[in-house]
PDB file of C-alpha atoms in Angstrom:
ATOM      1  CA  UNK X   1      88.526 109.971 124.428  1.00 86.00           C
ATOM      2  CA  UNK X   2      87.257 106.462 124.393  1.00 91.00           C
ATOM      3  CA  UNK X   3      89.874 103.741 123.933  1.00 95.00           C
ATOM      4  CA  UNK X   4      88.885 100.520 121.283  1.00 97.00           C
ATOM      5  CA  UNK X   5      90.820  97.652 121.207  1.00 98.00           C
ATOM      6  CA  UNK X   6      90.149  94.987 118.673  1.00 98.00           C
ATOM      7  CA  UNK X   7      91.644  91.129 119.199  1.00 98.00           C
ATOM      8  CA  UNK X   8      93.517  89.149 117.334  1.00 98.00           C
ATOM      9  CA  UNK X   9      94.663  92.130 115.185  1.00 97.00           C
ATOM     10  CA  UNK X  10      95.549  89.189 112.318  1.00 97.00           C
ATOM     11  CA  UNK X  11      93.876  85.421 111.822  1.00 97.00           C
ATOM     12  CA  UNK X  12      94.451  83.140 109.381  1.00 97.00           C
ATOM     13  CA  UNK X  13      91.583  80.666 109.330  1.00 96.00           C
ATOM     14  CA  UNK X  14      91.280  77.057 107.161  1.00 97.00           C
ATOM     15  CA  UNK X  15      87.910  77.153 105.102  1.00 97.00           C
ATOM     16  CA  UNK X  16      85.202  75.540 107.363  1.00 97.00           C
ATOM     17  CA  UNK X  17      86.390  76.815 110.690  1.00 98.00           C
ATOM     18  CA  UNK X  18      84.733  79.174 113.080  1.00 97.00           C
ATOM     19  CA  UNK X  19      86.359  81.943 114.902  1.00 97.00           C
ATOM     20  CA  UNK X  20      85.544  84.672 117.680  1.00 98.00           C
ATOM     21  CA  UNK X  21      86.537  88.252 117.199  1.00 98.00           C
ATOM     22  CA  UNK X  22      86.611  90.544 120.078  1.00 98.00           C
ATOM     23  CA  UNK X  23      86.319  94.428 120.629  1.00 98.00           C
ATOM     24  CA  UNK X  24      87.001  95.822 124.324  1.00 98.00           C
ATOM     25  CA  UNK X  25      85.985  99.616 124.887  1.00 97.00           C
ATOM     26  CA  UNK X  26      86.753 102.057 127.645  1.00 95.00           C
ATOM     27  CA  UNK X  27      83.776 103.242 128.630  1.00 93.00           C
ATOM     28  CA  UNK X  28      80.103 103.694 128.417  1.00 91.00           C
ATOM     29  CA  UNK X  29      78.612 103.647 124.444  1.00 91.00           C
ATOM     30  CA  UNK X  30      75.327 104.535 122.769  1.00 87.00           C
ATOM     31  CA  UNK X  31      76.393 102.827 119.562  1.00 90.00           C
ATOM     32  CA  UNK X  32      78.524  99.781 118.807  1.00 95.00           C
ATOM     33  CA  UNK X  33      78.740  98.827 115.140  1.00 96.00           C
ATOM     34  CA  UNK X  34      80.623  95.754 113.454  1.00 98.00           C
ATOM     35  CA  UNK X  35      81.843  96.610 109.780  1.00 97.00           C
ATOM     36  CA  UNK X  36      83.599  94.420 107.280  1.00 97.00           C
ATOM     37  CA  UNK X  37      86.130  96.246 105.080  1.00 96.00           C
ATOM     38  CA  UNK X  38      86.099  94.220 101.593  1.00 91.00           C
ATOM     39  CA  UNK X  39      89.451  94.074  99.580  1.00 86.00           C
ATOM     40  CA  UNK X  40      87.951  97.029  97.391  1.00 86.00           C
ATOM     41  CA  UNK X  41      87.598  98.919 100.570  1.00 88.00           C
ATOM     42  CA  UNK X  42      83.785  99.152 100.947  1.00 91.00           C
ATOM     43  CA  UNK X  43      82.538  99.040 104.563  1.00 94.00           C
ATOM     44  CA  UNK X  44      79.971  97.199 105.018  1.00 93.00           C
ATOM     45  CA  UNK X  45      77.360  96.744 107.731  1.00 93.00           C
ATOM     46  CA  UNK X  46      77.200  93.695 109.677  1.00 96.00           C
ATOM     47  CA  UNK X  47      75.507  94.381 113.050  1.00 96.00           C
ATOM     48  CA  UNK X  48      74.054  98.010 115.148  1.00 94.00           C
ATOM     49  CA  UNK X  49      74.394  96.233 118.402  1.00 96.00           C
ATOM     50  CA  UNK X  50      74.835  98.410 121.257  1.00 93.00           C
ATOM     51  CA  UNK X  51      73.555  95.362 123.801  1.00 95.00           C
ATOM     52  CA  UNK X  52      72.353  92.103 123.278  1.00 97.00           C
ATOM     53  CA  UNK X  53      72.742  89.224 120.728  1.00 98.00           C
ATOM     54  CA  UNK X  54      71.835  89.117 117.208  1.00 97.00           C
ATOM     55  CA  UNK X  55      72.110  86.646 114.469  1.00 97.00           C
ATOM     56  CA  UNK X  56      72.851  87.014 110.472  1.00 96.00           C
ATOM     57  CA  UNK X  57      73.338  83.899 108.919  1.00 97.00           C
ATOM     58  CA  UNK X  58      76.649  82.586 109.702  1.00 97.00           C
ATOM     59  CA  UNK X  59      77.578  85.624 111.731  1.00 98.00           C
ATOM     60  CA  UNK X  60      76.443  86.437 115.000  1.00 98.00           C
ATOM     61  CA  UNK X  61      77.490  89.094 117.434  1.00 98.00           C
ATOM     62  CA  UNK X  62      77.105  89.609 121.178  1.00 98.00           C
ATOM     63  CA  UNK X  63      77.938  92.758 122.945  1.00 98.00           C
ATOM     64  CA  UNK X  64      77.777  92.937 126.994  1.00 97.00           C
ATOM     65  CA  UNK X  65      77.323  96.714 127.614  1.00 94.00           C
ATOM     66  CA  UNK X  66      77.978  96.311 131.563  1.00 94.00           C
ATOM     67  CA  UNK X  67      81.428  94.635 130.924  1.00 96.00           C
ATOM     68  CA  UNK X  68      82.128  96.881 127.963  1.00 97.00           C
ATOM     69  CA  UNK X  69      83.297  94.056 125.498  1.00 98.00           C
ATOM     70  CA  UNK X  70      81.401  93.003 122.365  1.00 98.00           C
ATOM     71  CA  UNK X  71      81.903  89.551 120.380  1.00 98.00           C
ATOM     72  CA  UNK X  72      81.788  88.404 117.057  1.00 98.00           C
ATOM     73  CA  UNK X  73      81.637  85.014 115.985  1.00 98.00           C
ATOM     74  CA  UNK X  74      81.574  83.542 112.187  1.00 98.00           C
ATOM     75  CA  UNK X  75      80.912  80.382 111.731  1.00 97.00           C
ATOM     76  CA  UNK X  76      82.040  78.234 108.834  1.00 97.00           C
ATOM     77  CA  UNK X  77      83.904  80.635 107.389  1.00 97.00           C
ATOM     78  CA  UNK X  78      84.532  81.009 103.216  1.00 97.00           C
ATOM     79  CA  UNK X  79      87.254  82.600 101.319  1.00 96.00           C
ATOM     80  CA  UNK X  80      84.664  85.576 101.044  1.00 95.00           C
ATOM     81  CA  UNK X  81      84.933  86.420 104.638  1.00 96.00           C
ATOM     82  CA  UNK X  82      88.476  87.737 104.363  1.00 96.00           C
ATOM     83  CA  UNK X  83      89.079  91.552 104.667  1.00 96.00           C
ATOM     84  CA  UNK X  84      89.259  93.445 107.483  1.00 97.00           C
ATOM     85  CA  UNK X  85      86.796  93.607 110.526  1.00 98.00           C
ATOM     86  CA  UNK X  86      86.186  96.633 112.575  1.00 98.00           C
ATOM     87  CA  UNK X  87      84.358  97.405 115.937  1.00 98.00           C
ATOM     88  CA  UNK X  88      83.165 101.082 116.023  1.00 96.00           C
ATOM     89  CA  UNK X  89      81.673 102.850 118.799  1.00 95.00           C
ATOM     90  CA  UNK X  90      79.623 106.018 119.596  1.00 90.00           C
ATOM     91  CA  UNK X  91      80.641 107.166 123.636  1.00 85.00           C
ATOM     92  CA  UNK X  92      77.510 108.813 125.342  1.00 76.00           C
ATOM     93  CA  UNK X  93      77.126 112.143 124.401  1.00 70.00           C
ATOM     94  CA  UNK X  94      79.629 112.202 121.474  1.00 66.00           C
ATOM     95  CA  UNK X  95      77.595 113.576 119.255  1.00 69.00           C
ATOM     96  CA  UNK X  96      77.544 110.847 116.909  1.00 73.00           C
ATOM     97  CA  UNK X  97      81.164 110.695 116.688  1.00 84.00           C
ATOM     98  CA  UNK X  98      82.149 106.952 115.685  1.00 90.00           C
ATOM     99  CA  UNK X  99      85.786 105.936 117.457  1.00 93.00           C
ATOM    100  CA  UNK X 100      86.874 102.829 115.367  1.00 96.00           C
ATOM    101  CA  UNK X 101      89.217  99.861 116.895  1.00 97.00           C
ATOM    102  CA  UNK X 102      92.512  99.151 114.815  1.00 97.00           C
ATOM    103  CA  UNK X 103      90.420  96.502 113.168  1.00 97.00           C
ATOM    104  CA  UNK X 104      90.921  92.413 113.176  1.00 98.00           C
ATOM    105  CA  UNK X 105      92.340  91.592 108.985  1.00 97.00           C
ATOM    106  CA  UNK X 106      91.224  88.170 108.241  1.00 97.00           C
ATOM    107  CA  UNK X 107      92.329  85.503 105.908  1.00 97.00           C
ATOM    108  CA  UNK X 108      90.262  82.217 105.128  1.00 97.00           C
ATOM    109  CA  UNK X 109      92.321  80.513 102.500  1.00 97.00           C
ATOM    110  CA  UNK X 110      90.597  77.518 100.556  1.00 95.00           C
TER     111      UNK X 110
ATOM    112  CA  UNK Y   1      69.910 101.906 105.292  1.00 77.00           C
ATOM    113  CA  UNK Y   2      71.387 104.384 102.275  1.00 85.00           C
ATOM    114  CA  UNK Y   3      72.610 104.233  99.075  1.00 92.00           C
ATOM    115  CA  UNK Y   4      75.571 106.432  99.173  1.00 95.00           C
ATOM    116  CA  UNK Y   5      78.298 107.380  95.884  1.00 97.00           C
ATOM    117  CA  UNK Y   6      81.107 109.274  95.762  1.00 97.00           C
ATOM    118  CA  UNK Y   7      83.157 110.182  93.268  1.00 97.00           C
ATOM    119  CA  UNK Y   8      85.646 110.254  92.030  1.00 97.00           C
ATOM    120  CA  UNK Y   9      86.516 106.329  92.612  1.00 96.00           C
ATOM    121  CA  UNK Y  10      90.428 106.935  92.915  1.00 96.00           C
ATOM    122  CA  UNK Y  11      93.022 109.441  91.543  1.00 97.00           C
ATOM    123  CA  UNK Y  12      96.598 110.525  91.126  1.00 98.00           C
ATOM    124  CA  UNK Y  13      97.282 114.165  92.280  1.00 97.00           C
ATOM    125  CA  UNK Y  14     100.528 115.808  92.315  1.00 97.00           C
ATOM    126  CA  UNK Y  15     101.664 117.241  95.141  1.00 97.00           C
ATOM    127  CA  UNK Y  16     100.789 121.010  95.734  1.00 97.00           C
ATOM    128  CA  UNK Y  17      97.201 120.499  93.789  1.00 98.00           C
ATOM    129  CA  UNK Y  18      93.586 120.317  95.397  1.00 98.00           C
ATOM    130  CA  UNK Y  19      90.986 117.646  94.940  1.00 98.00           C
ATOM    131  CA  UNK Y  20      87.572 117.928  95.896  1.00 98.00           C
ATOM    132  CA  UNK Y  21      85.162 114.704  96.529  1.00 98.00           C
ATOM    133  CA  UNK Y  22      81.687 114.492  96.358  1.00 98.00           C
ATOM    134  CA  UNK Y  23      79.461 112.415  98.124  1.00 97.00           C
ATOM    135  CA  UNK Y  24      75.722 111.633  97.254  1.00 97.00           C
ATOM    136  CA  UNK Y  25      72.788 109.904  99.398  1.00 95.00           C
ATOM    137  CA  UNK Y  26      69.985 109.093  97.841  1.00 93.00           C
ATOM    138  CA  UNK Y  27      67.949 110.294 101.151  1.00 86.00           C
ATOM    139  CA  UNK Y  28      67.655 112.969 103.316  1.00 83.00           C
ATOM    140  CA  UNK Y  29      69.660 112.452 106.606  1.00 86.00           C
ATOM    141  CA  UNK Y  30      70.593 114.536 109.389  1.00 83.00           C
ATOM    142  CA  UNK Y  31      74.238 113.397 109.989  1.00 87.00           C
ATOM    143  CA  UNK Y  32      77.107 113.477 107.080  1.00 93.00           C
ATOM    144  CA  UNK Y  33      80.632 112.617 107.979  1.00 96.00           C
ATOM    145  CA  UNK Y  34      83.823 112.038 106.471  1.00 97.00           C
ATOM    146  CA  UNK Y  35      86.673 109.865 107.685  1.00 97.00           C
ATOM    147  CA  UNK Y  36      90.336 109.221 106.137  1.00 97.00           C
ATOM    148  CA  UNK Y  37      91.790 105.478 106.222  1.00 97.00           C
ATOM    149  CA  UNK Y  38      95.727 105.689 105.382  1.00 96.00           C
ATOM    150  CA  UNK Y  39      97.332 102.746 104.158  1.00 92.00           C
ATOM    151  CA  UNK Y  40      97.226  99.672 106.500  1.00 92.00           C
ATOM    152  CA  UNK Y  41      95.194 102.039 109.363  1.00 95.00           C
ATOM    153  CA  UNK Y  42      91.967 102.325 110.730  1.00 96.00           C
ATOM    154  CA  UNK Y  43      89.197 105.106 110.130  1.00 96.00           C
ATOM    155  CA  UNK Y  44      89.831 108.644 111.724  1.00 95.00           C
ATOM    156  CA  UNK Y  45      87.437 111.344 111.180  1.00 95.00           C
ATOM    157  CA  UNK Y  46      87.827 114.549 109.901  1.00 96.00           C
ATOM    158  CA  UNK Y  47      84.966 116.185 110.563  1.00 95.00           C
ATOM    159  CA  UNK Y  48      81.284 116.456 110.379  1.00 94.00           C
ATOM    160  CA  UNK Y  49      79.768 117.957 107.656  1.00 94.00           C
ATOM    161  CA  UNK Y  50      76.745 120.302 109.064  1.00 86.00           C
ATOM    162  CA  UNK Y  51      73.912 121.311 106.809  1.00 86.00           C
ATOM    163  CA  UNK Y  52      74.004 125.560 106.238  1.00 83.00           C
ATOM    164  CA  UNK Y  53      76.751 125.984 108.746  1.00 84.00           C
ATOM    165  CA  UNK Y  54      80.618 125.227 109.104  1.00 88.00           C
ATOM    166  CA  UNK Y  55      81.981 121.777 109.787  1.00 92.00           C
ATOM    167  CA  UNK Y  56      82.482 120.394 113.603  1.00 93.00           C
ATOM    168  CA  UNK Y  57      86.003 119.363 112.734  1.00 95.00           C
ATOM    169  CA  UNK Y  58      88.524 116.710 115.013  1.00 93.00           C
ATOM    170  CA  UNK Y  59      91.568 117.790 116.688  1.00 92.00           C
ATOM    171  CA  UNK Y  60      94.183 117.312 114.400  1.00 94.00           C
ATOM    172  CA  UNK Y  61      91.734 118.347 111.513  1.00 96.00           C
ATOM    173  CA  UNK Y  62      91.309 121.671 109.851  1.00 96.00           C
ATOM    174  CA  UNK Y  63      89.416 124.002 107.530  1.00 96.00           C
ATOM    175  CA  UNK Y  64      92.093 125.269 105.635  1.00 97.00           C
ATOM    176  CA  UNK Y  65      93.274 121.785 104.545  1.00 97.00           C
ATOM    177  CA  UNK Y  66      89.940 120.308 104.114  1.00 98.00           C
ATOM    178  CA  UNK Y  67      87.106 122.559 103.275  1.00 97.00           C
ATOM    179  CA  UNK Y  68      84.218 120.567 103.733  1.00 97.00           C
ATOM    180  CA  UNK Y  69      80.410 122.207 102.367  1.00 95.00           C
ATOM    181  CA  UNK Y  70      77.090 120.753 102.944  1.00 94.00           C
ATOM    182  CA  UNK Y  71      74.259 122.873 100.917  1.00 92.00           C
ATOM    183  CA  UNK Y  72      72.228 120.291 101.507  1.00 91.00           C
ATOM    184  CA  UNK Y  73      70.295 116.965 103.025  1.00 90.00           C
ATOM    185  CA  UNK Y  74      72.018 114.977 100.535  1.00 93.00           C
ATOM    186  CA  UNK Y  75      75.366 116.253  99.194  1.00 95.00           C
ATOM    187  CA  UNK Y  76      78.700 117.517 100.586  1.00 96.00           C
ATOM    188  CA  UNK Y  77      82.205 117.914  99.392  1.00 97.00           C
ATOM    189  CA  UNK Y  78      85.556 117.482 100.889  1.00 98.00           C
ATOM    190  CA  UNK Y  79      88.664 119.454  99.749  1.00 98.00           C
ATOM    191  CA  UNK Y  80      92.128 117.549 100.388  1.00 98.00           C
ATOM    192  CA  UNK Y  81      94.037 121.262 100.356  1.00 98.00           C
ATOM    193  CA  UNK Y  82      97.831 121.872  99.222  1.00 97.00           C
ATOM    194  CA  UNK Y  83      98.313 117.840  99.030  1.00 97.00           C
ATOM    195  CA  UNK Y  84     101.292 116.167  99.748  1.00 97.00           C
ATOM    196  CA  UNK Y  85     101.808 112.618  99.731  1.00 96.00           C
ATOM    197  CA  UNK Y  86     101.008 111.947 103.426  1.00 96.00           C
ATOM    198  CA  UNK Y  87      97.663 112.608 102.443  1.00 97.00           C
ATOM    199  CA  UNK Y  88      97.862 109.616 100.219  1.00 97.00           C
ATOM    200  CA  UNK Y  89      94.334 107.831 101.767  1.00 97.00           C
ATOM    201  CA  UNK Y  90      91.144 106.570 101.330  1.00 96.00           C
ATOM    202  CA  UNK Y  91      88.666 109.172 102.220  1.00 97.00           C
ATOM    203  CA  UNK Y  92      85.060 107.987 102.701  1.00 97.00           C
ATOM    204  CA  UNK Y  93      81.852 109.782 103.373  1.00 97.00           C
ATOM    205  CA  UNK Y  94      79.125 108.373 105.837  1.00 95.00           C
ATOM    206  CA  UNK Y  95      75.825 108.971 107.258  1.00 94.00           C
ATOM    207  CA  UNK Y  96      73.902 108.635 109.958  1.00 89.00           C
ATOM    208  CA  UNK Y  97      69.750 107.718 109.545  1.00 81.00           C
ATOM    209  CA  UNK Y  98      67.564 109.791 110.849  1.00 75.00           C
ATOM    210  CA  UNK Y  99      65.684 108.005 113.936  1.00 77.00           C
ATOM    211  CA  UNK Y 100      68.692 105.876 114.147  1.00 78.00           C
ATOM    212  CA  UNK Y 101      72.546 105.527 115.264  1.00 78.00           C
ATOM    213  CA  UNK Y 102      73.444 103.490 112.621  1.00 86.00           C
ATOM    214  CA  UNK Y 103      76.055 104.545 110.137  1.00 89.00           C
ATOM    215  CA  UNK Y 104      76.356 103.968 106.512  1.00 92.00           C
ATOM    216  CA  UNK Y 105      79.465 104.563 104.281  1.00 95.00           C
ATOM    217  CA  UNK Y 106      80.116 105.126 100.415  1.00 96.00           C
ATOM    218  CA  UNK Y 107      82.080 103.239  98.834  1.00 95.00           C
ATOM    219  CA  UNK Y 108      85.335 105.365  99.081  1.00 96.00           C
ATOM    220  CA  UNK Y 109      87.918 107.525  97.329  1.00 97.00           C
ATOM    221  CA  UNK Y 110      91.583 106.257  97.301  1.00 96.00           C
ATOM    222  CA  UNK Y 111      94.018 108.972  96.910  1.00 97.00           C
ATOM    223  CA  UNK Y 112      97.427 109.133  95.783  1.00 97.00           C
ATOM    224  CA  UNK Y 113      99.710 111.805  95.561  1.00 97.00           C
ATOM    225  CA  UNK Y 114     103.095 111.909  94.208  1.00 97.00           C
TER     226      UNK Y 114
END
C-alpha cells in the first residue's frame, strides 16, 4: 500500500512564529486532505488539495502532485493551533480508502 | 460538508462485554467509514460501511470483532466484539460527499476497557 510520511513528527513553536509542515507520499493520489486533530479529538478539515495551492486565513497549503510531497504552512501561529496535524491520502483506485501519515503534534505555547 | 454525531461520547467497558456505536449524518452520502485511533497513533480503518450489503473490511480487520450495519444513507453502527483492553481507542465514523472526495468525521468515541 501507499507509504505517508509526515515531518517534523513534534514542534514546539513561540506564539507569533510561522512554521512549514510537510507530508511525502509514495505514489500517485486522487485525494490529499490536511486535518487538525483538536485536544478533544475532533478532526477537523483544513484543506481537499490533491494539487495546487490554496489559502485559509493564516493557513495555506501547497501540494506538488508530480513530486508527490504536499506542504503546509501556518503563519503566526496562536496557542489554538496546537493539536495534532495529519496528511491523509486517497491512492488511485483505492476506492476511497484514506491512508493517514503518523501525523505532525504541535505545541504553540504563549 | 456534514454534520456528523455519534454516540456514545466515551465509555468504560469491562473486558469480555460488547459496545455498539452509532453514527448519524444529517445527509444522504454514498461513502460511510469507520477508523480506530489508539492512544498516541494515527487513524487506521476498519472498514467501510456499505449501504444493504456487508462491510469491505481492512486486513487486519474482521466481522466477528466488529460487526458493522448500514440500513441506511445516514446511519451505521460499529460493534467493538469480546473487548479487551487493546481495544482501548477512539473510534470515529466518517463520510465521504457525494460528487466529492472529501471526507468528513464525527466527533469520536473514546473507549476504555478494563
Amino acid at each position: 500500500g501507499i507509504q505517508v510520511e509526515q515531518s517534523p513528527p513534534d514542534l514546539i513553536l513561540q506564539e507569533g512564529a510561522n512554521s512549514t509542515l510537510r507530508c511525502n507520499f509514495s505514489d500517485s493520489v486522487n485525494n490529499l486532505q490536511w486535518f487538525h486533530q483538536n485536544p478533544w479529538g475532533q478532526l477537523i478539515n483544513l484543506f481537499y488539495i490533491p494539487s495546487g495551492t490554496k489559502q485559509n486565513g493564516r493557513l495555506s497549503a501547497t501540494t506538488v502532485a508530480t513530486e508527490r510531497y504536499s506542504l503546509l504552512y501556518i503563519s503566526s501561529s496562536q496557542t489554538t493551533d496546537s493539536g495534532v496535524y495529519f496528511c491523509a491520502v486517497e491512492q488511485n483506485n483505492a476506492g476511497n480508502m484514506l491512508t493517514f501519515g503518523g501525523g505532525t503534534r504541535l505545541m504553540v505555547k504563549p | 460538508s456534514a454534520v456528523i454525531s455519534q454516540k456514545p461520547s466515551r465509555d468504560i467497558c469491562q473486558r469480555g462485554t460488547s459496545l455498539t456505536i452509532q453514527c448519524q449524518v444529517d445527509s444522504q452520502v454514498t461513502m460511510m467509514f469507520w477508523y480506530r485511533q489508539q492512544p498516541g497513533q494515527s487513524l487506521t480503518l476498519i472498514a467501510t460501511a456499505n449501504q444493504g450489503s456487508e462491510a469491505t473490511y481492512e486486513s487486519g480487520f474482521v466481522i466477528d470483532k466488529f460487526p458493522i450495519s448500514r440500513p441506511n444513507l445516514t446511519f451505521s453502527t460499529l460493534t467493538v466484539s469480546n473487548m479487551s483492553p487493546e481495544d482501548s481507542s477512539i473510534y470515529l465514523c466518517s463520510v465521504e460527499l457525494a460528487f466529492s472526495y472529501e471526507q468528513y468525521f464525527g466527533p469520536g468515541t473514546r473507549l476504555t476497557v478494563t
